[in-house]
Coordinates of C-alpha atoms in Angstrom, one line a residue:
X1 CA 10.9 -9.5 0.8
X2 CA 8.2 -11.1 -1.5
X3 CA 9.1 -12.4 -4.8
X4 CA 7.4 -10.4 -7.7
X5 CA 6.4 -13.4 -10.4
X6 CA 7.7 -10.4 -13.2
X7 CA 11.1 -10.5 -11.7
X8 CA 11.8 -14.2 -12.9
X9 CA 14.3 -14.5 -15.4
X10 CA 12.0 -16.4 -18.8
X11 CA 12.6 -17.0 -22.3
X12 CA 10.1 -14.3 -24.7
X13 CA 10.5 -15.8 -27.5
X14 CA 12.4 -18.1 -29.5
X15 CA 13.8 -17.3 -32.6
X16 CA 14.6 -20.0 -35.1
X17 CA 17.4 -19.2 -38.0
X18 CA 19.2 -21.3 -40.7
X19 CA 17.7 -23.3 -43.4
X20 CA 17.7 -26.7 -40.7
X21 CA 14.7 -24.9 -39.4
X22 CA 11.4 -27.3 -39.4
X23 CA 13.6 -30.5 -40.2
X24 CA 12.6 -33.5 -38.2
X25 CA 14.9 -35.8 -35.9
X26 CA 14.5 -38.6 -38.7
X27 CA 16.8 -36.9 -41.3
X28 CA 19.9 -36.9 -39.3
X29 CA 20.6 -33.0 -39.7
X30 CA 21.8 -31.1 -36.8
X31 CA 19.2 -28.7 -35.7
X32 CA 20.2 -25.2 -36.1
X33 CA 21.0 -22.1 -33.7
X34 CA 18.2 -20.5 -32.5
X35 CA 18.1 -16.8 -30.9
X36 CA 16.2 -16.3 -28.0
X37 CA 15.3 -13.2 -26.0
X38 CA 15.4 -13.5 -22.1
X39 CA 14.0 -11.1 -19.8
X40 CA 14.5 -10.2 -16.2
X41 CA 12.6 -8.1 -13.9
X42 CA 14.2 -5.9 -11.6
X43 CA 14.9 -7.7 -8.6
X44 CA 14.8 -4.2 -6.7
X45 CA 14.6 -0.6 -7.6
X46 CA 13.9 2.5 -6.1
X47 CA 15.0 6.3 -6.0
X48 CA 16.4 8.8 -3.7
X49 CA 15.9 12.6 -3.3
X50 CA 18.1 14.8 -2.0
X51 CA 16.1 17.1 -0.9
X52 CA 14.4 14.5 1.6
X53 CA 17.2 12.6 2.5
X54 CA 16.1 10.3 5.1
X55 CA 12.7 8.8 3.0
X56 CA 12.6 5.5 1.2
X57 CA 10.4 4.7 -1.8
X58 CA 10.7 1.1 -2.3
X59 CA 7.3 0.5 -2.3
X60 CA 6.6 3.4 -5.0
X61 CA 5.1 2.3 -8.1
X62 CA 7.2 5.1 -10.0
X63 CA 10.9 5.7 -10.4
X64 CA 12.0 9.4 -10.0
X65 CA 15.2 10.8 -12.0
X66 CA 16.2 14.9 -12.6
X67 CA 16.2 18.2 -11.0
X68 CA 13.9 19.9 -9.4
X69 CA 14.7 23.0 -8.0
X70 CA 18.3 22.1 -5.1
X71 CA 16.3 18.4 -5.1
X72 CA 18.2 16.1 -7.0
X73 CA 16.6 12.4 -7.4
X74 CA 18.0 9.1 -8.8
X75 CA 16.5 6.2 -9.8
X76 CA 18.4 2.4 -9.1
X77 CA 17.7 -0.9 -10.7
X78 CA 18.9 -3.9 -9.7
X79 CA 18.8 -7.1 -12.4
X80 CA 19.8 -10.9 -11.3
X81 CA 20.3 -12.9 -14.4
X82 CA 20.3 -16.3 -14.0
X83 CA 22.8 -18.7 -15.9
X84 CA 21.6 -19.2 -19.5
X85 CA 23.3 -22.3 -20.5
X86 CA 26.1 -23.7 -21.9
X87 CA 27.1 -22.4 -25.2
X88 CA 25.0 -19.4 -24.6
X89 CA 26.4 -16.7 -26.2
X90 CA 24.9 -12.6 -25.5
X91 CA 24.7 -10.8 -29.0
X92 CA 23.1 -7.5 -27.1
X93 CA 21.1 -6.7 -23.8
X94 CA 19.1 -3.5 -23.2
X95 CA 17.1 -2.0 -20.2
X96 CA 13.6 -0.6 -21.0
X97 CA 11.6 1.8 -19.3
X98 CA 8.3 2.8 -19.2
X99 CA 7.2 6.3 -19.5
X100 CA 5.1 7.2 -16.5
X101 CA 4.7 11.0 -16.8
X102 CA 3.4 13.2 -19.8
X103 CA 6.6 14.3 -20.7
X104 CA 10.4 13.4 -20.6
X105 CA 13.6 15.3 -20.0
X106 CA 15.5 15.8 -22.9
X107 CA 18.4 13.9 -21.9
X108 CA 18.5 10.7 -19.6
X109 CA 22.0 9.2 -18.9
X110 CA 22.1 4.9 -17.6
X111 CA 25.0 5.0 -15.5
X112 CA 27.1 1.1 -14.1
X113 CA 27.0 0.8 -10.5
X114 CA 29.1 -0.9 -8.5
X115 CA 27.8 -1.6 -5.1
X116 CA 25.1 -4.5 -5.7
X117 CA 24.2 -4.7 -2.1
X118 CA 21.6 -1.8 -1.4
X119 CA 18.1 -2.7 -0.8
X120 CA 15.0 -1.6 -1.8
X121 CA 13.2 -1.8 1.3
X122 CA 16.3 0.6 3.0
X123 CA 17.6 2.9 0.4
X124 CA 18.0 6.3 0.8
X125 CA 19.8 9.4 -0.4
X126 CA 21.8 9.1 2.9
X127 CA 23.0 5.3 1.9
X128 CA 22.5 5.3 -2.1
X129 CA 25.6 3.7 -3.8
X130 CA 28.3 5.5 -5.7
X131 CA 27.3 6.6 -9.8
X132 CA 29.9 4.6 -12.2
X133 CA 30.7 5.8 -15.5
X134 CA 27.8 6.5 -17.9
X135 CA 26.8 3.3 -19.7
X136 CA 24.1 5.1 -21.9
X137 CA 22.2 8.6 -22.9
X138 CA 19.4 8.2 -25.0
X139 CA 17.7 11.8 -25.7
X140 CA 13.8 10.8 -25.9
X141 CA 11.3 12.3 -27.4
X142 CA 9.3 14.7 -25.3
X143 CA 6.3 12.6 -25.1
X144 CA 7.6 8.9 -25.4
X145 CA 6.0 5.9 -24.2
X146 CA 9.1 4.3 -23.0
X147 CA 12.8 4.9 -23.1
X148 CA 15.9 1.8 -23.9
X149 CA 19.7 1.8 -22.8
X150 CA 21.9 -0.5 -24.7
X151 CA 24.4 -2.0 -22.6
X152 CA 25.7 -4.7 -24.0
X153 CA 28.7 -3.7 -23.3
X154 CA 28.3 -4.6 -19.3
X155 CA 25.8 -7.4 -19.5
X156 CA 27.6 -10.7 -21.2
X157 CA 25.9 -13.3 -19.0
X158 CA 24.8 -14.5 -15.7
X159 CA 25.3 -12.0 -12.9
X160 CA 24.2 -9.2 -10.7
X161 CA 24.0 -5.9 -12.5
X162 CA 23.3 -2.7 -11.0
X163 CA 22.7 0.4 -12.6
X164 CA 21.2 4.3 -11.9
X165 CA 19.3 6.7 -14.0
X166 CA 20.0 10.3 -13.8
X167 CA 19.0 13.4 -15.6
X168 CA 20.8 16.8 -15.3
X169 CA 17.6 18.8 -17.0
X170 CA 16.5 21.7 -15.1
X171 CA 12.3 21.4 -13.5
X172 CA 12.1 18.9 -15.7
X173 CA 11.7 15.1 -14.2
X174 CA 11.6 11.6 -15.6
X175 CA 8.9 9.5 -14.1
X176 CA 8.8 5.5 -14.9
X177 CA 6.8 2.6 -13.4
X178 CA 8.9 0.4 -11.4
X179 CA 8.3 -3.5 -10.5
X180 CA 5.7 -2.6 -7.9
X181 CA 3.4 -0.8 -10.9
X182 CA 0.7 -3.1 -12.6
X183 CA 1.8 -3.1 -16.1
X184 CA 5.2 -1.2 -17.9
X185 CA 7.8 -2.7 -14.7
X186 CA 11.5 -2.7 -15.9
X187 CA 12.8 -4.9 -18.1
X188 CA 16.4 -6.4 -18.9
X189 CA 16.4 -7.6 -22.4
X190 CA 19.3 -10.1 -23.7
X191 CA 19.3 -11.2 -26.9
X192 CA 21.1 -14.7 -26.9
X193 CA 22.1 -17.4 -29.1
X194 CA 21.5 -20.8 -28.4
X195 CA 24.0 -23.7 -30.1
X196 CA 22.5 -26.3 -32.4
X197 CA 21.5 -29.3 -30.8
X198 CA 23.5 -32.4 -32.1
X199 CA 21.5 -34.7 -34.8
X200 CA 20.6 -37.8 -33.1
X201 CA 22.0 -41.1 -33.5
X202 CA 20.4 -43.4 -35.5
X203 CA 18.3 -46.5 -33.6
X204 CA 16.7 -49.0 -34.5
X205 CA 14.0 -50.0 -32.0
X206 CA 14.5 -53.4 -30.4
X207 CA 11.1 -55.9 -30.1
X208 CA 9.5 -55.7 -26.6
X209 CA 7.6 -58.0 -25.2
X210 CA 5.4 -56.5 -22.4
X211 CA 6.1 -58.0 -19.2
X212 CA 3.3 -59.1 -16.7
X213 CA 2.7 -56.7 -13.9
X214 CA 0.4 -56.7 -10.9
X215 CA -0.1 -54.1 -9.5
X216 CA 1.2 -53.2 -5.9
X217 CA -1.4 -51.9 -3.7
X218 CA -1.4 -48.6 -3.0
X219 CA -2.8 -46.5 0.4
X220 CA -2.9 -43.2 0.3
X221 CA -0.7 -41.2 2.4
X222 CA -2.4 -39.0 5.4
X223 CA -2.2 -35.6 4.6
X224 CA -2.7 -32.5 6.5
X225 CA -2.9 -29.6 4.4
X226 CA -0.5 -26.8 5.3
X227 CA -0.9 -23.4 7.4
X228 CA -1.5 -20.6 5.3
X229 CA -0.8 -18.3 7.6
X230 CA 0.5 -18.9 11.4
X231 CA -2.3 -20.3 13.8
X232 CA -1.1 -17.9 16.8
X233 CA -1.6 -14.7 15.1
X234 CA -3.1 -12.6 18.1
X235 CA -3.0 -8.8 19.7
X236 CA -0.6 -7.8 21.7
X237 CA 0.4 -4.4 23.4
X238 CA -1.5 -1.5 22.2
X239 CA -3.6 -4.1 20.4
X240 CA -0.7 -4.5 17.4
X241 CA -1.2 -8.5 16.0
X242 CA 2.3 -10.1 16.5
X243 CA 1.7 -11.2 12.9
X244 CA -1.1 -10.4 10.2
X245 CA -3.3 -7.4 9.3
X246 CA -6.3 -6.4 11.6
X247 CA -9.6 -6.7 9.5
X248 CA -12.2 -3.9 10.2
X249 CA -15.7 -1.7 9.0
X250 CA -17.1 1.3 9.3
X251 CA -20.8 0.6 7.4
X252 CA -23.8 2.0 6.9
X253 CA -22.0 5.7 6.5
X254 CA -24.5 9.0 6.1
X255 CA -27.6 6.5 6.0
X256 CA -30.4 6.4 9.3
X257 CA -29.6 2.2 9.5
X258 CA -27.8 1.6 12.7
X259 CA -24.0 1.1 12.4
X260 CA -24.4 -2.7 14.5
X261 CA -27.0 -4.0 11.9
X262 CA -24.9 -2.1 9.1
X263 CA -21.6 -4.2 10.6
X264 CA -23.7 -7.3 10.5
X265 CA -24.8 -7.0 6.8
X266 CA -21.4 -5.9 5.8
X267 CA -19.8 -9.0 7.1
X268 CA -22.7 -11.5 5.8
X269 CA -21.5 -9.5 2.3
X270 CA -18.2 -9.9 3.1
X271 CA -17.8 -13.4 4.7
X272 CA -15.5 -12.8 7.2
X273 CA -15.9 -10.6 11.0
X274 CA -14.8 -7.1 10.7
X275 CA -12.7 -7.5 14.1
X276 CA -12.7 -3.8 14.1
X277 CA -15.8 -2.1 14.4
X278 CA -15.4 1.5 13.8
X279 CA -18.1 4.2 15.1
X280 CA -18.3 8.1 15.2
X281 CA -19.1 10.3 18.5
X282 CA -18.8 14.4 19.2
X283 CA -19.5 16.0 21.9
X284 CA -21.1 15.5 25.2
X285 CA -22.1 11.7 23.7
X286 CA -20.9 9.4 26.2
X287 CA -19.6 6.2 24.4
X288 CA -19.3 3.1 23.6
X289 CA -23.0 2.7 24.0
X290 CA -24.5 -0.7 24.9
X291 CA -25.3 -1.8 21.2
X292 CA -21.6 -1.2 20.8
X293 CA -20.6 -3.2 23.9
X294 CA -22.7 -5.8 22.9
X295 CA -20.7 -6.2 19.4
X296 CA -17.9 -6.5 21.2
X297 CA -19.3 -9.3 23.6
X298 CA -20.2 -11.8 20.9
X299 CA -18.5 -14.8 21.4
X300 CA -18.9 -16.1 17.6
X301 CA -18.0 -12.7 16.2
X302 CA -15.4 -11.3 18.1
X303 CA -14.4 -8.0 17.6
X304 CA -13.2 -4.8 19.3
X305 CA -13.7 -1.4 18.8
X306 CA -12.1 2.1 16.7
X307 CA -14.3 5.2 19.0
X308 CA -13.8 8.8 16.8
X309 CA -14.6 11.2 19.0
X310 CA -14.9 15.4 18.1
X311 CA -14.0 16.5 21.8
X312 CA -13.8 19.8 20.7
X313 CA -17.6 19.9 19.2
X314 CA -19.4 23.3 19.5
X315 CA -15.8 25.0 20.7
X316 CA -12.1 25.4 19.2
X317 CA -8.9 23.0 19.5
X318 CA -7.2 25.7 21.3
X319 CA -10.0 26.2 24.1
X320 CA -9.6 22.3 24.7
X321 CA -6.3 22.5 24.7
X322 CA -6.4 25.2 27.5
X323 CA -9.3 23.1 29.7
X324 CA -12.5 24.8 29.1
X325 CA -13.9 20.9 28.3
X326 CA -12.1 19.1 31.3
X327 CA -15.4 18.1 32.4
X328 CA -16.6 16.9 29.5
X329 CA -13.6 14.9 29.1
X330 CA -13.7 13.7 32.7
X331 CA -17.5 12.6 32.4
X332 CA -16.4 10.0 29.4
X333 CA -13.6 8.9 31.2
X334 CA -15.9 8.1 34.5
X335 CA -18.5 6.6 32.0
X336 CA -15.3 4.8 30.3
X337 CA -14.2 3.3 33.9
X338 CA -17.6 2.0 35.1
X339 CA -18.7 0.1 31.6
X340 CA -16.2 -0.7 29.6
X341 CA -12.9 -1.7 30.4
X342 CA -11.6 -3.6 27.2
X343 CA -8.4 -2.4 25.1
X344 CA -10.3 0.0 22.1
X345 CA -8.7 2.0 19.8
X346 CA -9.6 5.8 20.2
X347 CA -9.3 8.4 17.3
X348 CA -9.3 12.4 18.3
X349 CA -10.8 14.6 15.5
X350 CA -10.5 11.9 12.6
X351 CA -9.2 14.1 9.3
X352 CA -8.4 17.3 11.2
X353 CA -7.0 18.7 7.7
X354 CA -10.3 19.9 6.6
X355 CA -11.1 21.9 9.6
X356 CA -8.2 23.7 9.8
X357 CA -7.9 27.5 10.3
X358 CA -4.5 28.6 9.9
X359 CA -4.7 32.2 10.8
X360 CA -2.9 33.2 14.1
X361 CA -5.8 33.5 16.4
X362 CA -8.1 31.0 14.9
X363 CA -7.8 28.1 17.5
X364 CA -8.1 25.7 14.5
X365 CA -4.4 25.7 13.6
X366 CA -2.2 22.3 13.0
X367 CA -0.8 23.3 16.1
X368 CA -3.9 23.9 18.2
X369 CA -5.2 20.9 17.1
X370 CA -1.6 19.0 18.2
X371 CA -2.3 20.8 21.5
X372 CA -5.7 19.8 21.8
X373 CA -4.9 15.7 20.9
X374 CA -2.1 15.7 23.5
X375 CA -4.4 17.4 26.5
X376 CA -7.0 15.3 25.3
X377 CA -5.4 12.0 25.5
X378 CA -3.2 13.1 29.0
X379 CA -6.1 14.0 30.9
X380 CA -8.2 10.8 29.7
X381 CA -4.6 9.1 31.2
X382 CA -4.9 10.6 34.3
X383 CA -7.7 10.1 35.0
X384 CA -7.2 6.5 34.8
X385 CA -8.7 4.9 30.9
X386 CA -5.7 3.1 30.9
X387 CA -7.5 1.1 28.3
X388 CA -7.8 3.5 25.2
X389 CA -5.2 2.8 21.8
X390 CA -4.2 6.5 20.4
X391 CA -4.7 7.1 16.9
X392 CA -4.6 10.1 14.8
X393 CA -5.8 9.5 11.4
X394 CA -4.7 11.6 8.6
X395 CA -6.8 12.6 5.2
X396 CA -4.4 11.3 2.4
X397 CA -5.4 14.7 0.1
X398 CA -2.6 16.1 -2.0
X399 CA -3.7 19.6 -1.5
X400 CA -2.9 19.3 2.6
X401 CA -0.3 17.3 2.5
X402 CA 1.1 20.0 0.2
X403 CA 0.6 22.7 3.0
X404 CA 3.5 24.5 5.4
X405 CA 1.1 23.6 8.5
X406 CA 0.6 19.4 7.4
X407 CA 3.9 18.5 9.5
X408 CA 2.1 20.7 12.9
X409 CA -0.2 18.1 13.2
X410 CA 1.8 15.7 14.7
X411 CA 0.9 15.5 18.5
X412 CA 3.7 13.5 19.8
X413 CA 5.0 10.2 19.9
X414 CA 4.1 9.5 23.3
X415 CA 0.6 10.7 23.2
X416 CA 0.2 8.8 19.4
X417 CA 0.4 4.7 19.5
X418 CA -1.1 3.6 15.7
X419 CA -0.6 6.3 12.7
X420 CA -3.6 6.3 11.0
X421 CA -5.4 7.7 7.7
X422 CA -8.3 8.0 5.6
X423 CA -7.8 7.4 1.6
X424 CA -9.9 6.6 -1.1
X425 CA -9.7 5.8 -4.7
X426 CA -11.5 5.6 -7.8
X427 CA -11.6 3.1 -10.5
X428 CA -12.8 4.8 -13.2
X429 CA -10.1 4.5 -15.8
X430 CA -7.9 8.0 -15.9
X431 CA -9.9 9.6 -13.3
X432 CA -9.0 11.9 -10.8
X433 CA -7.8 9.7 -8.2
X434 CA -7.8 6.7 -10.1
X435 CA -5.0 4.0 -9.2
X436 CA -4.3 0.6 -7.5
X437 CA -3.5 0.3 -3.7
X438 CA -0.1 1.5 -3.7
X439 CA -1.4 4.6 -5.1
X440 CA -4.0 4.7 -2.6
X441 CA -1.4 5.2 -0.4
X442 CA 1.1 6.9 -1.5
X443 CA 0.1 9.0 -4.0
X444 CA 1.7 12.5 -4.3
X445 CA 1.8 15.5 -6.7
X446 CA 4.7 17.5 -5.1
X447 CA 8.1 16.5 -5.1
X448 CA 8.7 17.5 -1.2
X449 CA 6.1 15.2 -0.1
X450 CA 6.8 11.3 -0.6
X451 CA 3.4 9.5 -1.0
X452 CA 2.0 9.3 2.7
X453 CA 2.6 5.2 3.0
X454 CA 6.6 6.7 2.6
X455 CA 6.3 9.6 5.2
X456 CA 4.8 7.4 8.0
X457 CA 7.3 4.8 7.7
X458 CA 10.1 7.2 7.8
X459 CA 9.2 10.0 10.3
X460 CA 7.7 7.6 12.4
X461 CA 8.7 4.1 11.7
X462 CA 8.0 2.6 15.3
X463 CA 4.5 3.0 15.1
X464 CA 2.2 0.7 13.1
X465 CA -0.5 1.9 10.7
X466 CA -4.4 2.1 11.3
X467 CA -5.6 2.2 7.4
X468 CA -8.9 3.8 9.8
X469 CA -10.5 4.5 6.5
X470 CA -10.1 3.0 3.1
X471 CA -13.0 2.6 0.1
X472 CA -13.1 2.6 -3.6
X473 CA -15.7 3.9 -5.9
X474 CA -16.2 4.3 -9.1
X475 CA -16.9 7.7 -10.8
X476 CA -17.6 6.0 -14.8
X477 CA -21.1 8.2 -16.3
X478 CA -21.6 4.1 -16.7
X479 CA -19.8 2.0 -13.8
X480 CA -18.5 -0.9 -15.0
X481 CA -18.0 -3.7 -12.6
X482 CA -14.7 -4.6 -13.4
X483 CA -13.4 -1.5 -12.5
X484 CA -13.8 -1.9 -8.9
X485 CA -12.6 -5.6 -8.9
X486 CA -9.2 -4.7 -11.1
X487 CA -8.6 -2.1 -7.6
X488 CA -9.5 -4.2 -5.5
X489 CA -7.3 -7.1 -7.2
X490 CA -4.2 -5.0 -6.3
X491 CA -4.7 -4.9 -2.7
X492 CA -3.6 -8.3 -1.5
X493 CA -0.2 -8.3 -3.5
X494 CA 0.5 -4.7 -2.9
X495 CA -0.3 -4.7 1.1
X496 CA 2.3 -7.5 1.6
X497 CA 5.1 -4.8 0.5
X498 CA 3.7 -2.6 2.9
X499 CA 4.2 -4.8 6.2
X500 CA 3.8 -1.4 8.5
X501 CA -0.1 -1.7 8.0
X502 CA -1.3 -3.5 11.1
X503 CA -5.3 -2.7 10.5
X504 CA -7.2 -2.3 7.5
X505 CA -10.6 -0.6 8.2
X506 CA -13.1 -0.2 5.3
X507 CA -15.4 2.9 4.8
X508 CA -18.7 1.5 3.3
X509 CA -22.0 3.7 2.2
X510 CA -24.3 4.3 -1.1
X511 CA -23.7 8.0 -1.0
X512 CA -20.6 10.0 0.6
X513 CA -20.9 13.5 0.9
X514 CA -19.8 14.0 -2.8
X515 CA -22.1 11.2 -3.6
X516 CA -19.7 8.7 -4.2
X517 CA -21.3 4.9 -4.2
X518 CA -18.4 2.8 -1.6
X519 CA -20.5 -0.1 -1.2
X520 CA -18.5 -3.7 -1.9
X521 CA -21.8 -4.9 -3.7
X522 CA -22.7 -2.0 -5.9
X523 CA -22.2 -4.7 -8.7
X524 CA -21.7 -8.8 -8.5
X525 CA -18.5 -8.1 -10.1
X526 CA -16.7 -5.8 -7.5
X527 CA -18.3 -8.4 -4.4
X528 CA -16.6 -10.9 -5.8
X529 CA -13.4 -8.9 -5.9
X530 CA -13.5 -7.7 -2.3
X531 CA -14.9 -10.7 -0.8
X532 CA -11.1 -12.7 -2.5
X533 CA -9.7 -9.7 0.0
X534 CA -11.5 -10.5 2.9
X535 CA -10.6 -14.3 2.1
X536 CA -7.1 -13.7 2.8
X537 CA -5.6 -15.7 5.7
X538 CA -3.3 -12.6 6.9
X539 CA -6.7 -11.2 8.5
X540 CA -7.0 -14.5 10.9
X541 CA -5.8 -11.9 14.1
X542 CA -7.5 -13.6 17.2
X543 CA -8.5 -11.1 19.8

């Protein structure tokens, strides 16, 4: 688990009391008792829901209490404090909480828990410990900004304490950051008192006499600077890196510059190879062309490629899924076979969710298009492209993931290898779909669907995760550099909570379809933001 710097147990500030304050050491007067207040950061937290019993949300950067409807949620925290000295005496300790929703329950009840041992990274509703007697109920205002528990009466010093929020308000949830949020994490307040150091003894300073000294000859000891990451990182099966992220591109998206040169200027932008290369064919195209191949043979810049292909172009899901384009399936395997025989990552239909038609009859239902990945990728099997990596790769929009038909997508675990998805943000400050990385992906407005980072992770937490699309823009009437750059300064700490993410793919162009600007150079301000990213040691995966 990494370490979050705000979790470290340190002094706030120190509060000096009794008239011995601002004395020196020379009058021989004890110093007097000062008060300090020491925080610690949770060391873990996280909630579980009733309704979805089986999902964590360790990685959430919001903590979930109340009702909703039969789902019942409750938030944990977890506080280490570390020994505060001798003589160190508690006069109160509180836990704060920030207010990350417009509005508050009425009612919001701090209750001791006994069992320290749970885990972030593993809680659950189907393993959360056992609620202890109520500590505290503070009954906030509707709209406050945070909310504080007094329990001094449980925390007198160093230990372990463990305790869960709860709220038995009808519809009516409390939402508040947690440790993995950028600003408002939880906080464990003691107010301590500190004993008066003793008054020195008097000296009186002896006569010295500097000795001669020569000094001894020093050599500087050989050094060799420390791995920052492990020198064997490398693909393995199904082209997962045994340690590390992969580092890919799509560029030069909706724009008539070919997507090699649009790689190529990308990574001179970037500094580093996008080992990735991601491209787009439909149809009857026969793929990877030979200006692909050739990116892919580049002994300096060695990369491999992501192929999204729209099999079903011109027709239905449910006609390919019953064989009326066998052939044109067989023709790309036979081209496959005879020119390119390297492990590549193949994605069927990338973002089915906006082309689905879920009227019986359609051919463009969830299912038919679960029907039409699994022929798809069987037929190309047996017919021999043993060499193609599976990946279906959602479109993290609330409004699907909030449909009955989201879960039909799903083709199958043997016909799926990498889970993939496309998800953007912007960084204009409180716009609509403006957040940091974890919010990138897992952000949710329902309360039966987690955040999609959570879903994958626990529906299908053997397969590793193809970010296959990832970009940031900014939608300010004025963009302001530092927007991007404070998004993409979250990415780094925030992906190392998030070790299921085995490829990190971005999506670069000057104008999306909804005109969005997701280039990393739109300003000097954001390059040098992404280009700290793309620094990163994790992303050294040899090929």
């Amino acid at each position: 688990m990494i370490r979050r710097h705000a979790r470290a147990i340190m002094p706030i500030a120190a509060l000096a009391i009794g008239a011995g304050f601002g004395t020196t050491a020379f009058s021989g007067t004890a110093a007097a008792a000062t008060t300090d207040v020491v925080r610690s950061g949770a060391a873990d937290d996280s909630y579980s829901s009733s309704a979805r019993p089986s999902y964590n949300f360790g990685a959430s950067d919001t903590l979930v209490a109340g009702r909703q409807g039969t789902d019942t949620m409750i938030s944990f925290l977890k506080f280490n404090v570390a020994g505060l000295g001798t003589g160190v005496t508690v006069k109160n300790a509180k836990v704060t909480l920030t207010n990350a929703s417009r509005t508050l329950p009425g009612s919001i009840s701090l209750s001791r828990v006994a069992d320290a041992k749970w885990s972030e990274q593993t809680l659950s509703a189907k393993n959360d410990p056992a609620l202890g007697a109520v500590v505290a109920t503070v009954k906030p205002a509707s709209g406050a900004t945070s909310v504080t528990f007094d329990v001094s009466g449980v925390v007198k010093g160093a230990g372990t304490y463990t305790f869960a929020v709860t709220s038995t308000a009808a519809n009516s949830l409390a939402r508040f950051s947690s440790a993995e949020a950028k600003s408002g994490q939880p906080a464990l307040n003691l107010t301590v008192t500190r004993p008066a150091a003793p008054a020195p003894a008097p000296t009186t300073p002896a006569p010295t006499t500097p000795a001669p000294t020569t000094p001894a000859p020093t050599t500087p000891a050989p050094t060799t600077p420390a791995p920052t990451t492990p020198s064997d990182c490398a693909v393995g099966a199904k082209l997962v890196p045994t340690c590390g992220v992969l580092w890919g591109a799509a560029a030069g998206g909706f724009s008539d510059v070919p997507r090699d040169e649009a790689l190529k200027t990308f990574e001179a932008k970037s500094g580093r190879t996008s080992t990735i290369y991601h491209t787009y064919h439909k149809g009857d195209e026969l793929f990877p062309t030979k200006d692909e191949i050739a990116m892919t043979n580049d002994p300096a810049h060695p990369r491999t490629l992501m192929l999204n292909w729209k099999v079903s172009y011109g027709t239905t899901w449910a006609k390919v899924a019953a064989g009326s384009q066998d052939a044109r399936i067989d023709r790309l395997a036979t081209y496959l076979k005879a020119n390119y025989t390297k492990q590549f990552f193949m994605v069927l239909h990338h973002e089915p969710e906006n082309d689905v038609n879920p009227a019986a009859g359609s051919g463009q239902t969830a299912k038919d298009f679960a029907a039409m990945f699994r022929h798809t990728a069987l037929r190309l099997k047996a017919d021999g492209v043993n060499n193609a990596v599976f990946v279906i790769a959602y479109m993290n929009y609330e409004k699907w993931n909030n449909t009955a038909w989201w879960g039909d997508l799903y083709p199958g675990d043997d016909v799926v290898d990498w889970v993939g998805v496309d998800t953007y943000n912007n960084a204009q400050p409180g716009g609509f779909h403006y957040g940091d990385f974890n919010y990138l992906m897992n952000r949710t407005n329902s309360a039966s669907f987690p955040g999609w980072y959570t879903w994958a992770t626990t529906k299908h937490p053997a397969k590793p995760i193809m970010v296959a699309e990832w970009g940031v823009y900014d939608s300010s009437t004025k963009v302001d550099g530092r927007n991007k750059a404070n998004v993409y300064a979250t990415v780094l700490p925030q992906l190392a909570k998030m070790p299921q993410i085995k490829g990190l793919v971005y999506f670069e162009t000057a104008h999306d379809q909804s005109g969005h600007d997701i280039r990393i150079d739109d300003t000097p301000e954001a390059l040098a933001g992404f280009q700290k990213i793309a620094a990163d040691p994790r992303f050294n995966v040899k090929l």
